[in-house]
Amino acid sequence: QVQLVESGGGLVQAGGSLRLSCVASRSIFSISAMGWYRQAPGEQRELVAVITSGKSTTYADSVKGRFTISRDNAENTVYLQMNSLKPEDTAVYYCKAVVLVPPVKYDYWGQGTQVTVSS
C-alpha cells in the first residue's frame, strides 16, 4: 500500500510557474515508476510526465520543454516543476505510483491538486 499526497497547486497567471509535490507514505526507492497525470473538466485523464526508479523520464508533447519531473528518494517525494504555464494547462493534477510485485502491477493515486492558469 502507498498513500500519495499532492500539494502545490493554485491559481497562476499565464507565463507563470508552479511546483507540485507528491509525498509517498513509504520509501519510493523501490517504486517502479511515479508520474503526474491531469484531468480537465469534461476530458479524460492524461499523462503529463513519468519518472522511473532509474530516473528515466517521459513527457507529454504538450509539456515538453516547459515541465520537469524529478524524484527525491530520500524525501519520498516526486516533483513537477511547471514553467511557462498556459491556460490549457488548467486541470486537476494527480500523482500516481506504480508498484511491481511480479506478476502483478499495482497502481496508486493521490487525491489530486487543482491548477488554474488565467489568461
Short mmCIF file of N, CA and C in Angstrom, two decimals:
data_model
loop_
_atom_site.label_atom_id
_atom_site.label_comp_id
_atom_site.label_asym_id
_atom_site.label_seq_id
_atom_site.Cartn_x
_atom_site.Cartn_y
_atom_site.Cartn_z
N GLN A 1 0.84 -1.19 0.00
CA GLN A 1 0.00 0.00 0.00
C GLN A 1 0.87 1.24 0.00
N VAL A 2 0.43 2.22 -0.78
CA VAL A 2 1.13 3.50 -0.84
C VAL A 2 0.08 4.60 -0.82
N GLN A 3 0.19 5.50 0.12
CA GLN A 3 -0.67 6.69 0.11
C GLN A 3 0.14 7.84 -0.48
N LEU A 4 -0.52 8.61 -1.33
CA LEU A 4 0.13 9.73 -2.01
C LEU A 4 -0.62 11.01 -1.69
N VAL A 5 0.12 12.05 -1.36
CA VAL A 5 -0.49 13.34 -1.05
C VAL A 5 0.16 14.41 -1.91
N GLU A 6 -0.66 15.03 -2.76
CA GLU A 6 -0.16 16.10 -3.63
C GLU A 6 -0.36 17.46 -2.97
N SER A 7 0.48 18.39 -3.35
CA SER A 7 0.34 19.78 -2.91
C SER A 7 1.02 20.67 -3.93
N GLY A 8 0.77 21.98 -3.80
CA GLY A 8 1.45 22.95 -4.65
C GLY A 8 0.60 23.56 -5.74
N GLY A 9 -0.63 23.06 -5.89
CA GLY A 9 -1.50 23.65 -6.90
C GLY A 9 -1.95 25.04 -6.49
N GLY A 10 -2.62 25.69 -7.43
CA GLY A 10 -3.13 27.03 -7.13
C GLY A 10 -3.49 27.76 -8.39
N LEU A 11 -3.69 29.07 -8.24
CA LEU A 11 -4.05 29.95 -9.34
C LEU A 11 -2.81 30.75 -9.74
N VAL A 12 -2.52 30.76 -11.03
CA VAL A 12 -1.36 31.48 -11.52
C VAL A 12 -1.69 32.09 -12.88
N GLN A 13 -1.05 33.19 -13.18
CA GLN A 13 -1.27 33.81 -14.50
C GLN A 13 -0.48 33.08 -15.57
N ALA A 14 -0.95 33.19 -16.78
CA ALA A 14 -0.24 32.59 -17.91
C ALA A 14 1.20 33.10 -17.94
N GLY A 15 2.12 32.18 -18.20
CA GLY A 15 3.54 32.51 -18.20
C GLY A 15 4.21 32.27 -16.86
N GLY A 16 3.41 32.04 -15.84
CA GLY A 16 3.95 31.82 -14.50
C GLY A 16 4.40 30.40 -14.28
N SER A 17 4.79 30.12 -13.03
CA SER A 17 5.33 28.82 -12.65
C SER A 17 4.68 28.30 -11.38
N LEU A 18 4.64 26.99 -11.28
CA LEU A 18 4.22 26.31 -10.06
C LEU A 18 5.08 25.06 -9.91
N ARG A 19 5.25 24.62 -8.66
CA ARG A 19 5.90 23.34 -8.42
C ARG A 19 4.97 22.46 -7.59
N LEU A 20 4.62 21.33 -8.16
CA LEU A 20 3.79 20.36 -7.47
C LEU A 20 4.68 19.35 -6.74
N SER A 21 4.20 18.91 -5.59
CA SER A 21 4.90 17.89 -4.82
C SER A 21 3.96 16.72 -4.56
N CYS A 22 4.53 15.54 -4.54
CA CYS A 22 3.76 14.32 -4.22
C CYS A 22 4.59 13.55 -3.21
N VAL A 23 4.07 13.46 -1.99
CA VAL A 23 4.77 12.76 -0.92
C VAL A 23 4.14 11.39 -0.73
N ALA A 24 4.98 10.37 -0.73
CA ALA A 24 4.52 9.00 -0.55
C ALA A 24 4.65 8.59 0.91
N SER A 25 3.78 7.64 1.30
CA SER A 25 3.74 7.20 2.70
C SER A 25 4.84 6.20 3.05
N ARG A 26 5.56 5.77 2.02
CA ARG A 26 6.65 4.83 2.25
C ARG A 26 7.79 5.16 1.29
N SER A 27 8.89 4.50 1.45
CA SER A 27 10.03 4.75 0.58
C SER A 27 9.66 4.53 -0.88
N ILE A 28 10.09 5.46 -1.72
CA ILE A 28 9.81 5.33 -3.15
C ILE A 28 10.98 4.70 -3.88
N PHE A 29 12.01 4.32 -3.13
CA PHE A 29 13.22 3.79 -3.76
C PHE A 29 12.89 2.61 -4.66
N SER A 30 11.98 1.75 -4.20
CA SER A 30 11.68 0.54 -4.95
C SER A 30 10.43 0.66 -5.80
N ILE A 31 9.82 1.84 -5.82
CA ILE A 31 8.62 2.02 -6.65
C ILE A 31 9.07 2.13 -8.11
N SER A 32 8.45 1.34 -8.96
CA SER A 32 8.90 1.21 -10.35
C SER A 32 8.84 2.53 -11.11
N ALA A 33 7.75 3.23 -10.94
CA ALA A 33 7.59 4.48 -11.66
C ALA A 33 6.61 5.37 -10.90
N MET A 34 6.84 6.65 -11.03
CA MET A 34 5.89 7.62 -10.47
C MET A 34 5.62 8.66 -11.54
N GLY A 35 4.40 9.12 -11.54
CA GLY A 35 4.04 10.04 -12.61
C GLY A 35 3.01 11.06 -12.20
N TRP A 36 2.86 12.03 -13.06
CA TRP A 36 1.83 13.05 -12.92
C TRP A 36 0.88 12.93 -14.10
N TYR A 37 -0.39 12.99 -13.78
CA TYR A 37 -1.45 12.97 -14.77
C TYR A 37 -2.33 14.18 -14.50
N ARG A 38 -3.14 14.53 -15.48
CA ARG A 38 -4.06 15.64 -15.26
C ARG A 38 -5.39 15.36 -15.95
N GLN A 39 -6.41 16.00 -15.41
CA GLN A 39 -7.75 15.83 -15.96
C GLN A 39 -8.45 17.17 -15.92
N ALA A 40 -8.79 17.67 -17.10
CA ALA A 40 -9.55 18.89 -17.22
C ALA A 40 -11.05 18.54 -17.25
N PRO A 41 -11.92 19.50 -16.92
CA PRO A 41 -13.36 19.22 -16.92
C PRO A 41 -13.83 18.69 -18.26
N GLY A 42 -14.56 17.60 -18.23
CA GLY A 42 -15.09 17.03 -19.45
C GLY A 42 -14.09 16.26 -20.28
N GLU A 43 -12.87 16.14 -19.79
CA GLU A 43 -11.82 15.46 -20.55
C GLU A 43 -11.38 14.19 -19.82
N GLN A 44 -10.69 13.33 -20.56
CA GLN A 44 -10.13 12.13 -19.94
C GLN A 44 -8.83 12.48 -19.23
N ARG A 45 -8.48 11.69 -18.26
CA ARG A 45 -7.22 11.86 -17.57
C ARG A 45 -6.08 11.53 -18.54
N GLU A 46 -5.06 12.37 -18.54
CA GLU A 46 -3.96 12.18 -19.48
C GLU A 46 -2.62 12.22 -18.77
N LEU A 47 -1.66 11.53 -19.36
CA LEU A 47 -0.31 11.52 -18.84
C LEU A 47 0.34 12.88 -19.04
N VAL A 48 1.02 13.36 -18.00
CA VAL A 48 1.82 14.58 -18.12
C VAL A 48 3.30 14.23 -18.16
N ALA A 49 3.75 13.47 -17.15
CA ALA A 49 5.16 13.10 -17.08
C ALA A 49 5.31 11.89 -16.18
N VAL A 50 6.31 11.08 -16.48
CA VAL A 50 6.60 9.88 -15.69
C VAL A 50 8.10 9.81 -15.45
N ILE A 51 8.48 9.32 -14.26
CA ILE A 51 9.88 9.08 -13.96
C ILE A 51 10.01 7.69 -13.35
N THR A 52 10.97 6.91 -13.85
CA THR A 52 11.15 5.55 -13.36
C THR A 52 12.11 5.53 -12.18
N SER A 53 12.26 4.34 -11.61
CA SER A 53 13.20 4.18 -10.50
C SER A 53 14.62 4.46 -10.94
N GLY A 54 14.88 4.28 -12.24
CA GLY A 54 16.19 4.59 -12.79
C GLY A 54 16.32 6.03 -13.25
N LYS A 55 15.27 6.82 -12.96
CA LYS A 55 15.21 8.25 -13.28
C LYS A 55 15.12 8.54 -14.77
N SER A 56 14.66 7.58 -15.55
CA SER A 56 14.30 7.88 -16.93
C SER A 56 12.98 8.64 -16.92
N THR A 57 12.84 9.58 -17.83
CA THR A 57 11.65 10.42 -17.85
C THR A 57 10.95 10.36 -19.20
N THR A 58 9.64 10.56 -19.14
CA THR A 58 8.80 10.65 -20.33
C THR A 58 7.85 11.81 -20.13
N TYR A 59 7.64 12.59 -21.19
CA TYR A 59 6.76 13.75 -21.11
C TYR A 59 5.73 13.72 -22.23
N ALA A 60 4.56 14.27 -21.93
CA ALA A 60 3.59 14.53 -22.99
C ALA A 60 4.17 15.61 -23.90
N ASP A 61 3.85 15.52 -25.18
CA ASP A 61 4.37 16.52 -26.14
C ASP A 61 3.98 17.93 -25.74
N SER A 62 2.79 18.06 -25.17
CA SER A 62 2.27 19.39 -24.86
C SER A 62 3.04 20.09 -23.74
N VAL A 63 3.84 19.35 -22.97
CA VAL A 63 4.55 19.97 -21.85
C VAL A 63 6.06 19.91 -22.00
N LYS A 64 6.54 19.26 -23.04
CA LYS A 64 7.99 19.14 -23.24
C LYS A 64 8.63 20.52 -23.31
N GLY A 65 9.73 20.66 -22.59
CA GLY A 65 10.44 21.93 -22.59
C GLY A 65 9.91 22.93 -21.57
N ARG A 66 8.76 22.63 -20.99
CA ARG A 66 8.17 23.54 -20.00
C ARG A 66 8.09 22.90 -18.61
N PHE A 67 7.83 21.60 -18.56
CA PHE A 67 7.66 20.90 -17.29
C PHE A 67 8.86 19.98 -17.06
N THR A 68 9.21 19.81 -15.78
CA THR A 68 10.29 18.90 -15.42
C THR A 68 9.85 18.05 -14.22
N ILE A 69 9.95 16.74 -14.38
CA ILE A 69 9.63 15.83 -13.29
C ILE A 69 10.94 15.37 -12.65
N SER A 70 10.91 15.25 -11.33
CA SER A 70 12.09 14.77 -10.61
C SER A 70 11.64 14.00 -9.38
N ARG A 71 12.55 13.21 -8.83
CA ARG A 71 12.22 12.46 -7.63
C ARG A 71 13.35 12.55 -6.62
N ASP A 72 12.97 12.64 -5.37
CA ASP A 72 13.94 12.67 -4.26
C ASP A 72 13.64 11.46 -3.39
N ASN A 73 14.42 10.41 -3.59
CA ASN A 73 14.15 9.17 -2.87
C ASN A 73 14.29 9.35 -1.36
N ALA A 74 15.21 10.21 -0.95
CA ALA A 74 15.42 10.42 0.48
C ALA A 74 14.21 11.05 1.16
N GLU A 75 13.48 11.87 0.37
CA GLU A 75 12.30 12.55 0.90
C GLU A 75 10.99 11.87 0.50
N ASN A 76 11.09 10.73 -0.20
CA ASN A 76 9.89 10.01 -0.67
C ASN A 76 8.97 10.93 -1.46
N THR A 77 9.55 11.78 -2.27
CA THR A 77 8.79 12.84 -2.93
C THR A 77 9.11 12.90 -4.41
N VAL A 78 8.08 13.15 -5.19
CA VAL A 78 8.21 13.41 -6.61
C VAL A 78 7.71 14.83 -6.87
N TYR A 79 8.42 15.54 -7.71
CA TYR A 79 8.08 16.93 -8.01
C TYR A 79 7.71 17.09 -9.48
N LEU A 80 6.92 18.11 -9.74
CA LEU A 80 6.66 18.52 -11.11
C LEU A 80 6.83 20.04 -11.16
N GLN A 81 7.93 20.47 -11.74
CA GLN A 81 8.17 21.90 -11.94
C GLN A 81 7.50 22.32 -13.23
N MET A 82 6.60 23.26 -13.15
CA MET A 82 5.83 23.70 -14.31
C MET A 82 6.15 25.17 -14.60
N ASN A 83 6.75 25.42 -15.73
CA ASN A 83 7.09 26.78 -16.15
C ASN A 83 6.31 27.16 -17.39
N SER A 84 6.28 28.44 -17.67
CA SER A 84 5.59 28.96 -18.88
C SER A 84 4.18 28.38 -18.98
N LEU A 85 3.46 28.45 -17.90
CA LEU A 85 2.13 27.84 -17.85
C LEU A 85 1.18 28.54 -18.82
N LYS A 86 0.28 27.72 -19.37
CA LYS A 86 -0.72 28.21 -20.31
C LYS A 86 -2.11 27.91 -19.77
N PRO A 87 -3.11 28.66 -20.22
CA PRO A 87 -4.48 28.37 -19.76
C PRO A 87 -4.90 26.92 -20.00
N GLU A 88 -4.40 26.33 -21.06
CA GLU A 88 -4.77 24.94 -21.36
C GLU A 88 -4.11 23.94 -20.42
N ASP A 89 -3.23 24.40 -19.53
CA ASP A 89 -2.68 23.52 -18.51
C ASP A 89 -3.62 23.41 -17.30
N THR A 90 -4.69 24.18 -17.31
CA THR A 90 -5.65 24.13 -16.21
C THR A 90 -6.28 22.75 -16.10
N ALA A 91 -6.19 22.16 -14.91
CA ALA A 91 -6.70 20.80 -14.69
C ALA A 91 -6.47 20.43 -13.23
N VAL A 92 -7.03 19.31 -12.85
CA VAL A 92 -6.65 18.68 -11.59
C VAL A 92 -5.48 17.75 -11.90
N TYR A 93 -4.41 17.91 -11.15
CA TYR A 93 -3.20 17.12 -11.36
C TYR A 93 -3.12 16.01 -10.30
N TYR A 94 -2.90 14.80 -10.77
CA TYR A 94 -2.87 13.63 -9.91
C TYR A 94 -1.48 12.98 -9.95
N CYS A 95 -1.06 12.51 -8.81
CA CYS A 95 0.18 11.75 -8.70
C CYS A 95 -0.17 10.26 -8.72
N LYS A 96 0.68 9.48 -9.38
CA LYS A 96 0.46 8.04 -9.48
C LYS A 96 1.76 7.31 -9.19
N ALA A 97 1.63 6.20 -8.46
CA ALA A 97 2.78 5.33 -8.20
C ALA A 97 2.47 3.95 -8.75
N VAL A 98 3.44 3.36 -9.41
CA VAL A 98 3.31 2.01 -9.96
C VAL A 98 4.26 1.09 -9.21
N VAL A 99 3.68 0.08 -8.58
CA VAL A 99 4.47 -0.87 -7.81
C VAL A 99 4.35 -2.23 -8.48
N LEU A 100 5.49 -2.81 -8.83
CA LEU A 100 5.51 -4.12 -9.46
C LEU A 100 5.86 -5.19 -8.44
N VAL A 101 4.92 -6.14 -8.28
CA VAL A 101 5.18 -7.33 -7.48
C VAL A 101 4.86 -8.48 -8.42
N PRO A 102 5.86 -8.85 -9.25
CA PRO A 102 5.57 -9.81 -10.32
C PRO A 102 4.77 -11.02 -9.85
N PRO A 103 3.72 -11.37 -10.59
CA PRO A 103 3.37 -10.80 -11.91
C PRO A 103 2.34 -9.69 -11.85
N VAL A 104 2.13 -9.10 -10.68
CA VAL A 104 1.04 -8.13 -10.52
C VAL A 104 1.60 -6.71 -10.51
N LYS A 105 0.88 -5.81 -11.15
CA LYS A 105 1.20 -4.38 -11.13
C LYS A 105 0.12 -3.66 -10.35
N TYR A 106 0.54 -2.86 -9.36
CA TYR A 106 -0.40 -2.10 -8.54
C TYR A 106 -0.26 -0.62 -8.87
N ASP A 107 -1.40 0.03 -9.05
CA ASP A 107 -1.42 1.48 -9.28
C ASP A 107 -2.03 2.17 -8.07
N TYR A 108 -1.38 3.22 -7.62
CA TYR A 108 -1.88 4.02 -6.51
C TYR A 108 -1.99 5.47 -6.97
N TRP A 109 -3.06 6.13 -6.54
CA TRP A 109 -3.32 7.52 -6.94
C TRP A 109 -3.47 8.41 -5.73
N GLY A 110 -3.05 9.65 -5.90
CA GLY A 110 -3.33 10.67 -4.91
C GLY A 110 -4.70 11.28 -5.15
N GLN A 111 -5.05 12.25 -4.31
CA GLN A 111 -6.40 12.83 -4.37
C GLN A 111 -6.49 13.97 -5.37
N GLY A 112 -5.35 14.45 -5.83
CA GLY A 112 -5.34 15.50 -6.84
C GLY A 112 -5.16 16.88 -6.25
N THR A 113 -4.60 17.76 -7.07
CA THR A 113 -4.45 19.16 -6.68
C THR A 113 -4.81 20.03 -7.89
N GLN A 114 -5.59 21.07 -7.65
CA GLN A 114 -6.10 21.91 -8.74
C GLN A 114 -5.05 22.91 -9.18
N VAL A 115 -4.86 22.99 -10.48
CA VAL A 115 -4.02 24.02 -11.09
C VAL A 115 -4.90 24.83 -12.03
N THR A 116 -4.94 26.13 -11.82
CA THR A 116 -5.72 27.02 -12.67
C THR A 116 -4.81 28.11 -13.21
N VAL A 117 -4.78 28.22 -14.53
CA VAL A 117 -3.94 29.22 -15.19
C VAL A 117 -4.85 30.22 -15.87
N SER A 118 -4.75 31.46 -15.46
CA SER A 118 -5.59 32.51 -16.03
C SER A 118 -4.88 33.19 -17.19
N SER A 119 -5.67 33.65 -18.15
CA SER A 119 -5.09 34.29 -19.34
C SER A 119 -4.92 35.79 -19.14
#
